[in-house]
Coordinates of C-alpha atoms and ligand atoms in Angstrom, one line a residue:
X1 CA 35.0 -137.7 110.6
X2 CA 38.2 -135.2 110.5
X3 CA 40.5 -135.7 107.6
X4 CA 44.0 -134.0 108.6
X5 CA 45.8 -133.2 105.0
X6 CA 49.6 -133.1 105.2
X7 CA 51.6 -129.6 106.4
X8 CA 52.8 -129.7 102.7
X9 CA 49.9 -131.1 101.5
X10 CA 49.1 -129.1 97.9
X11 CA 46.1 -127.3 96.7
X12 CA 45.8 -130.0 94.0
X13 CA 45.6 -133.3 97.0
X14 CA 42.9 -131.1 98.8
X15 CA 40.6 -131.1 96.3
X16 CA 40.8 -134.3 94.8
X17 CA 39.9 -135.4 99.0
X18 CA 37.2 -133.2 98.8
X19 CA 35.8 -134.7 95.2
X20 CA 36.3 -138.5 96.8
X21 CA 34.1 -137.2 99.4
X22 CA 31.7 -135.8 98.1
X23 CA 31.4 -138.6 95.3
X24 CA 30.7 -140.9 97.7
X25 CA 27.7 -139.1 98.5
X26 CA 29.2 -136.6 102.1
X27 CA 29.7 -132.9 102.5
X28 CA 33.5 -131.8 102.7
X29 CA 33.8 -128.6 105.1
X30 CA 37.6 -127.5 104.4
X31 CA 39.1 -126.1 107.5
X32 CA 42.1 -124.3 107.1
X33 CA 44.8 -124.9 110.0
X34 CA 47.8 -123.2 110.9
X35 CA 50.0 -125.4 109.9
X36 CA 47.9 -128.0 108.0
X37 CA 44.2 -127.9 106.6
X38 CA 41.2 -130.5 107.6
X39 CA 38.4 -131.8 106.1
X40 CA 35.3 -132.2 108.3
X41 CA 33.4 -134.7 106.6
X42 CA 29.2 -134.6 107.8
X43 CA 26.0 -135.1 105.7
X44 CA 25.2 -139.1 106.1
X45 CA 23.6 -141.2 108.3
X46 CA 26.2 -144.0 107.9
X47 CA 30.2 -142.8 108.1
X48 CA 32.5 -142.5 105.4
X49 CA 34.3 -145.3 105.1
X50 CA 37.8 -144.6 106.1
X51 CA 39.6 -146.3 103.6
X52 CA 38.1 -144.3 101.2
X53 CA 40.6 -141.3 102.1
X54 CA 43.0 -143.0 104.1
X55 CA 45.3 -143.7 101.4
X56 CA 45.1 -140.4 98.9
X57 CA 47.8 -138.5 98.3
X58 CA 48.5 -135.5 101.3
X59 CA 46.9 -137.7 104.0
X60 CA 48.5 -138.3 107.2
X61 CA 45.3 -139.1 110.1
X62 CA 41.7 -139.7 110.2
X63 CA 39.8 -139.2 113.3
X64 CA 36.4 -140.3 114.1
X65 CA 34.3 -137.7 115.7
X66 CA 30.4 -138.7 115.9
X67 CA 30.1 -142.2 117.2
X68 CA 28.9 -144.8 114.4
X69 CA 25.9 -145.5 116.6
X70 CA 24.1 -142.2 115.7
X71 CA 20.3 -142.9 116.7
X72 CA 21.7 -144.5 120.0
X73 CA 23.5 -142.0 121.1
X74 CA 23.2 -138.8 123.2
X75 CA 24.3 -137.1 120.2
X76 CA 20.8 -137.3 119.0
X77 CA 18.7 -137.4 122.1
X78 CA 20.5 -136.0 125.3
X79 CA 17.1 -136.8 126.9
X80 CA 17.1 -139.9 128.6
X81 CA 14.4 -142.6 126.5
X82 CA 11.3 -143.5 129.0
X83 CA 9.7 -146.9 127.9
X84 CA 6.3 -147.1 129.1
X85 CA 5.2 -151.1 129.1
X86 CA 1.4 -151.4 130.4
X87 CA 2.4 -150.4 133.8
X88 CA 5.9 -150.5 134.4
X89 CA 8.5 -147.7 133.3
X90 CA 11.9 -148.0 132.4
X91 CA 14.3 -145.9 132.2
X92 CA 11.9 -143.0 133.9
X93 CA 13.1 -142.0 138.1
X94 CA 12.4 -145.1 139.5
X95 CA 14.6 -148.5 139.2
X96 CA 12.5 -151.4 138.3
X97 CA 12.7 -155.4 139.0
X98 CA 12.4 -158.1 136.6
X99 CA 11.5 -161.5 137.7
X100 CA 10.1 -164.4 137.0
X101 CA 11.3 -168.3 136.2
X102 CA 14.4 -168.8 133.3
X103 CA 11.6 -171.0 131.6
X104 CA 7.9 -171.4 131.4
X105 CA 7.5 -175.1 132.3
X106 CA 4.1 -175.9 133.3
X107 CA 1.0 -173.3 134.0
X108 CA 1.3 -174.5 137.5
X109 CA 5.1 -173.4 137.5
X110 CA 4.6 -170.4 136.0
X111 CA 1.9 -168.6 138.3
X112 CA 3.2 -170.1 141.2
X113 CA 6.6 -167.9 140.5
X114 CA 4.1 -164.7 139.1
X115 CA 2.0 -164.8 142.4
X116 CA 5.2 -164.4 144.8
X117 CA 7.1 -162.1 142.3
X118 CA 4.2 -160.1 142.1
X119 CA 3.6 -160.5 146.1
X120 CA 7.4 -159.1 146.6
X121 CA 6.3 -156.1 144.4
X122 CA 8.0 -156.5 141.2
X123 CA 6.9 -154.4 137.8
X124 CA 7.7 -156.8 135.1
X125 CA 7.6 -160.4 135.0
X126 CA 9.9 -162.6 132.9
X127 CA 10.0 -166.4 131.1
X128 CA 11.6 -168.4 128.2
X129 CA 9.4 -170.1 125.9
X130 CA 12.3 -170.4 123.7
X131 CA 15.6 -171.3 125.0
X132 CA 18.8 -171.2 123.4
X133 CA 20.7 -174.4 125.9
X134 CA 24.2 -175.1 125.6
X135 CA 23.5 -179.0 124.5
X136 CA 20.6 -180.0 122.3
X137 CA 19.2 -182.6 124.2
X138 CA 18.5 -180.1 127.3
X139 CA 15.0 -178.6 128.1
X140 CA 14.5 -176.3 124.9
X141 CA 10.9 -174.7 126.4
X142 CA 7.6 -175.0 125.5
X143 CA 7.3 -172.9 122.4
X144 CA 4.0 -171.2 121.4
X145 CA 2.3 -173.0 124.4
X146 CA 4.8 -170.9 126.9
X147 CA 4.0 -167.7 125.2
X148 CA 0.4 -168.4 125.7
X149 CA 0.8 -168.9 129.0
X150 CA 2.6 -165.6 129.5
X151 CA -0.3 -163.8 128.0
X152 CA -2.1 -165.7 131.0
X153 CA -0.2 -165.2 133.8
X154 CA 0.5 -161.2 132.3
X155 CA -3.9 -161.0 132.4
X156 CA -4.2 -162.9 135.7
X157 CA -1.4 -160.9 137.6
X158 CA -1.9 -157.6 135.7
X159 CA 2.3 -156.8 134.6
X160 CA 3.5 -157.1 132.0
X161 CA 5.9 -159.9 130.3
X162 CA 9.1 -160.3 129.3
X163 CA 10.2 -162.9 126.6
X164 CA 12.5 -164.2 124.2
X165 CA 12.3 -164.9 120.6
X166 CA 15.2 -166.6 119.1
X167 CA 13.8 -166.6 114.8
X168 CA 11.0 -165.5 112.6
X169 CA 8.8 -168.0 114.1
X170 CA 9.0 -167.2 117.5
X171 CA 9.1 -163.5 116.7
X172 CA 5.7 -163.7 115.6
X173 CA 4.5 -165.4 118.7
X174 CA 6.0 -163.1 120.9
X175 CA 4.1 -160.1 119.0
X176 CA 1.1 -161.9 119.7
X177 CA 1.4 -162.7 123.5
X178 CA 4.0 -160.8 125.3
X179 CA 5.0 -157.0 126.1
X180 CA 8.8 -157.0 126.1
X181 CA 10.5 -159.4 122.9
X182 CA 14.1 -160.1 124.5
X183 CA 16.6 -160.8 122.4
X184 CA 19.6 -163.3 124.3
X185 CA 23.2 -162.8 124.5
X186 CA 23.8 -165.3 121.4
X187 CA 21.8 -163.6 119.1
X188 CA 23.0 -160.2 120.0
X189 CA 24.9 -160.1 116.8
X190 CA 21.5 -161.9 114.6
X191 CA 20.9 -158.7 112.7
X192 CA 18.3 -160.2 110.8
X193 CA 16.4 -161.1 114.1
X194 CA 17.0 -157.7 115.1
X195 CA 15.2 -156.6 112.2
X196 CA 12.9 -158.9 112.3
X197 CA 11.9 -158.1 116.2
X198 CA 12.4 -154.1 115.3
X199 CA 9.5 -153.8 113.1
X200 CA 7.1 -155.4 115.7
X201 CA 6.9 -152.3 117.3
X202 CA 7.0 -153.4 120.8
X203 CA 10.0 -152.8 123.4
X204 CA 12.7 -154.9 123.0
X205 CA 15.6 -156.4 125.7
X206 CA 18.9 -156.5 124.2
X207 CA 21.3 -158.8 125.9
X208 CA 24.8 -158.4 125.6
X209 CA 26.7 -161.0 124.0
X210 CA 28.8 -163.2 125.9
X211 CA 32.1 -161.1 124.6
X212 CA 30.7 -158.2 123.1
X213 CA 32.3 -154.8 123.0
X214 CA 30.8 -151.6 123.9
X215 CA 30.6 -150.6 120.1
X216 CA 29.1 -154.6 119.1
X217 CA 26.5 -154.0 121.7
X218 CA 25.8 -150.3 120.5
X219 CA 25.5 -151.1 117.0
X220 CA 23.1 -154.1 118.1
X221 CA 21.1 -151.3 119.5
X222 CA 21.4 -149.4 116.6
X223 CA 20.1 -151.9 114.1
X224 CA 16.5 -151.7 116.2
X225 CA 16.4 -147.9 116.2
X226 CA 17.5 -148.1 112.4
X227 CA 14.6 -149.8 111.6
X228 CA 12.3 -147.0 112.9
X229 CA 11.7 -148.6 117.1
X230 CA 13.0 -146.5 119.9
X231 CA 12.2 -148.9 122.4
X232 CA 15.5 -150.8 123.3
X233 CA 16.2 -151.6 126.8
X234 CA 20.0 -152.6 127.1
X235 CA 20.8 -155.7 129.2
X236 CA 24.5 -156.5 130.8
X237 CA 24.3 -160.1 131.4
X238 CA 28.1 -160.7 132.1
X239 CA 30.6 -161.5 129.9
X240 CA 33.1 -164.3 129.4
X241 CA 36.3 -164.1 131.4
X242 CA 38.2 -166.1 133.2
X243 CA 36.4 -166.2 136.6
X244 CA 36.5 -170.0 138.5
X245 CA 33.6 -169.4 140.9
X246 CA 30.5 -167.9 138.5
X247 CA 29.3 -168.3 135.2
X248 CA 30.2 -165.2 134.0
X249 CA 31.6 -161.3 135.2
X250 CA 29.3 -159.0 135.3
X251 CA 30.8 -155.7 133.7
X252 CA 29.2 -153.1 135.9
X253 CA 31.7 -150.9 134.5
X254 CA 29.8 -150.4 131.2
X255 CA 26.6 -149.2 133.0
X256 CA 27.9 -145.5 133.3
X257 CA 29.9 -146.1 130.1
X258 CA 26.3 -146.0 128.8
X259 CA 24.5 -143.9 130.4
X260 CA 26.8 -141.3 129.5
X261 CA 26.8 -142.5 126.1
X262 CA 23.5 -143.4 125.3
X263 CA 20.0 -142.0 126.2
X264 CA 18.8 -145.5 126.4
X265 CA 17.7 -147.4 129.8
X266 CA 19.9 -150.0 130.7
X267 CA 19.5 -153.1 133.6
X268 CA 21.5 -155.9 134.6
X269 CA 21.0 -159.9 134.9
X270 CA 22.9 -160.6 137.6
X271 CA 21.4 -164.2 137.8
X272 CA 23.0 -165.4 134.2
X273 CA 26.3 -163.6 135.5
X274 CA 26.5 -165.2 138.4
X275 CA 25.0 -168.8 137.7
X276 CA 24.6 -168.9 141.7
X277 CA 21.5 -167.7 143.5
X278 CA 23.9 -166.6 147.0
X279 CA 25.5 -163.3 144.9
X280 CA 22.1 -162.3 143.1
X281 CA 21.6 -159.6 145.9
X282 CA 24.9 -157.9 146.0
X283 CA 25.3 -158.1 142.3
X284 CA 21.7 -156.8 142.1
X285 CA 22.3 -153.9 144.9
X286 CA 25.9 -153.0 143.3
X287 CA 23.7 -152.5 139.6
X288 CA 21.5 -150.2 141.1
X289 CA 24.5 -148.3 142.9
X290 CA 26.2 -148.0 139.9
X291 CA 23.7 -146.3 137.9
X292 CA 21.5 -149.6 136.6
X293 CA 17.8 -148.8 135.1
X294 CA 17.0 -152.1 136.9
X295 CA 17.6 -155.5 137.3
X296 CA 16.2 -158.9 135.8
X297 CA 16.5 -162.2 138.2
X298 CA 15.4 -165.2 137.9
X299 CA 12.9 -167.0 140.0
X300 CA 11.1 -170.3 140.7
X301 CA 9.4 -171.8 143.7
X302 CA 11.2 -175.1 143.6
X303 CA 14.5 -174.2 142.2
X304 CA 15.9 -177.8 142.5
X305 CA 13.2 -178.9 139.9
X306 CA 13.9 -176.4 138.0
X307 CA 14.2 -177.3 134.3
X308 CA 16.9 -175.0 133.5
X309 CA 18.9 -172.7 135.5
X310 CA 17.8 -173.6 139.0
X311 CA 21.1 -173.3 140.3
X312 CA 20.7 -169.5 139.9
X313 CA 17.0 -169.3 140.6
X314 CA 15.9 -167.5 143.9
X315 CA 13.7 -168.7 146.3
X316 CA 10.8 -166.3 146.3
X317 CA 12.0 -165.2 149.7
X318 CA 15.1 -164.3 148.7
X319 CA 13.5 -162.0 146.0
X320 CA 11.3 -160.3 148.3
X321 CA 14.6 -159.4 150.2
X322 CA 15.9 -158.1 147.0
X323 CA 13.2 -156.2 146.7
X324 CA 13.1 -154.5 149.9
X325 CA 17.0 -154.3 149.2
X326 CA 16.3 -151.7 145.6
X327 CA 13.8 -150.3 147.0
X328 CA 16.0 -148.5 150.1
X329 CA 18.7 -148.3 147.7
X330 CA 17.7 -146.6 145.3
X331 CA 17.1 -142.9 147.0
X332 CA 20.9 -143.5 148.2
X333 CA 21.2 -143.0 144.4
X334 CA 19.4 -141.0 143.9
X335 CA 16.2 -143.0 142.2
X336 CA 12.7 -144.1 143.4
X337 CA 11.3 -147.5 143.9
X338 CA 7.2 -147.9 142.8
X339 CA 4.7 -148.8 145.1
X340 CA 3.4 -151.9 145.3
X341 CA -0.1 -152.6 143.6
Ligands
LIG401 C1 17.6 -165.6 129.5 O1 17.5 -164.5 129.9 O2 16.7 -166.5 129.6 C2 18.8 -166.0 128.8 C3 18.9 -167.1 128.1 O3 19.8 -165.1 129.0 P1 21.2 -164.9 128.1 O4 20.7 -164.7 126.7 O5 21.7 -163.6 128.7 O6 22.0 -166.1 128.3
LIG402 MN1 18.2 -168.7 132.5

């Protein structure tokens, strides 16, 4: 932070800035100006708290200069952060695809939809045990029982999985059965969850929240890296606006926000944004043009059984043709795709 002192600020104002500062624990680097003197203020891990200065004597502006996402940002790590998960990487040259049903509902259900992701050549597979619905008296997922299950199908198909863990409870299932702990769009601002899932130790999806900002997603991030795990994998999932004809907009914009931003990966869910299955593809293809780790889709071999989001579920041949899709794609950007295995 850059405190700009008054052009007839006195001696007297400077240093009683200078003492608030470094009371409140900061180093105070006087810069004299031409016209005015500034106070760089550096030393913390958290930032001063501008209303600490803000109204002293000799004052006229305060400018932020560091973001207040430190760990997050390429301030500390210009080098892009590679997650390795059994297999798959994220975040390395090549893209990656996600897939797999919105919610584990039966072992039969579930590795029917692992066999044909894994058949299309996917790298990570996905599926709610836990789901946060809309209305309490929809499907709410199998619990414990879908997270075993995961572990299954993860054995059985050999990728690893993707789940969600919505409280301490389910947090400590998902450190027992599954590779990636997501945490949804409505508990993107649960900063005790984020704790809580942070100290597992494993990699961890961060959704953005329906109507998060840049900086409410970032500090989300940062609460996971605060508590000592580098592993976040961001997640635009769309946000709220005022689109008539999907379930929500996918931002693409903040895609190379971030990545200029932040050293950490980030994909897209264009199946919650879109809450259709017939844009999944473009809004997949148009993540990976605009700079997208990856995607994560949703999948089911019956979608109009489906127990919860079937509406956007993709036939399995419709996610082989995504697929396909990335995989020419991405060397138009610049990216890989892996071989299938
Ligand atoms: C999900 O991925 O299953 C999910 C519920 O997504 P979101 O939190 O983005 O709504
Ligand atoms: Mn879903």
């Amino acid at each position: 932070m850059l405190v700009i002192m008054a052009p007839d600020a006195s001696e007297e104002q400077i240093d009683n800035v200078v003492k608030q500062i470094e009371h409140a624990g900061f180093s105070a680097q006087v810069v004299p100006g031409k016209t005015r003197v500034a106070i760089g203020v550096t030393g913390n891990v958290t930032p001063l708290d501008p209303a600490m200065v803000d109204s002293l004597p000799g004052v006229t502006q305060i400018f932020r200069v560091t973001h207040p996402f430190k760990l997050s940002s390429r301030d500390s790590r210009a080098e892009n952060t590679v997650i390795q998960v059994g297999s798959a990487v994220i975040g390395g040259h090549d893209v990656v695809v996600i897939a797999g049903p919105c919610a584990v509902e039966s072992k039969r259900q579930l590795f029917a939809a692992a066999e044909r992701a894994k058949e299309a050549g996917v790298q990570l597979l996905r599926g709610g045990a836990y789901k946060p619905r809309t209305s309490p008296y929809s499907f709410q997922g199998l619990g414990e029982e879908g997270m075993k299950l995961l572990a299954e199908v993860s054995e059985y198909t050999g990728l690893p999985v993707v789940s969600e863990a919505v409280d301490d409870e389910s947090a400590g299932y998902a450190a027992k059965y599954v590779d990636v702990i997501q945490v949804g769009a409505r508990n993107m601002q649960n900063y005790v969850l984020l704790k809580r899932v942070a100290r597992i130790g494993r990699p961890i999806l961060l959704k953005r929240g329906l109507a998060a900002t840049l900086e409410e997603f970032m500090g989300a991030a940062e609460y996971i890296l605060a508590e000592g795990n580098p592993q976040v994998i961001l997640c635009e999932r769309g946000v709220r606006g005022f689109s008539d004809f999907s379930r929500n907009t996918l931002d693409l914009s903040i895609v190379p926000v971030i990545k200029a931003l932040s050293h950490l990966p980030i994909i897209t869910d264009p199946s919650h944004a879109a809450g259709r299955r017939d844009i999944v593809l473009p809004l997949a293809r148009a993540s990976i043009a605009a700079g997208a780790d990856g995607v994560m889709v949703e999948v089911h071999t019956e979608p109009s059984q489906a127990l919860s989001d079937g509406y956007q579920s993709l036939h399995p041949s419709q996610l082989e043709e995504l697929v396909q899709q990335i995989a020419q794609l991405a060397p138009v950007v610049g990216r890989g795709f892996p071989q299938k295995h």
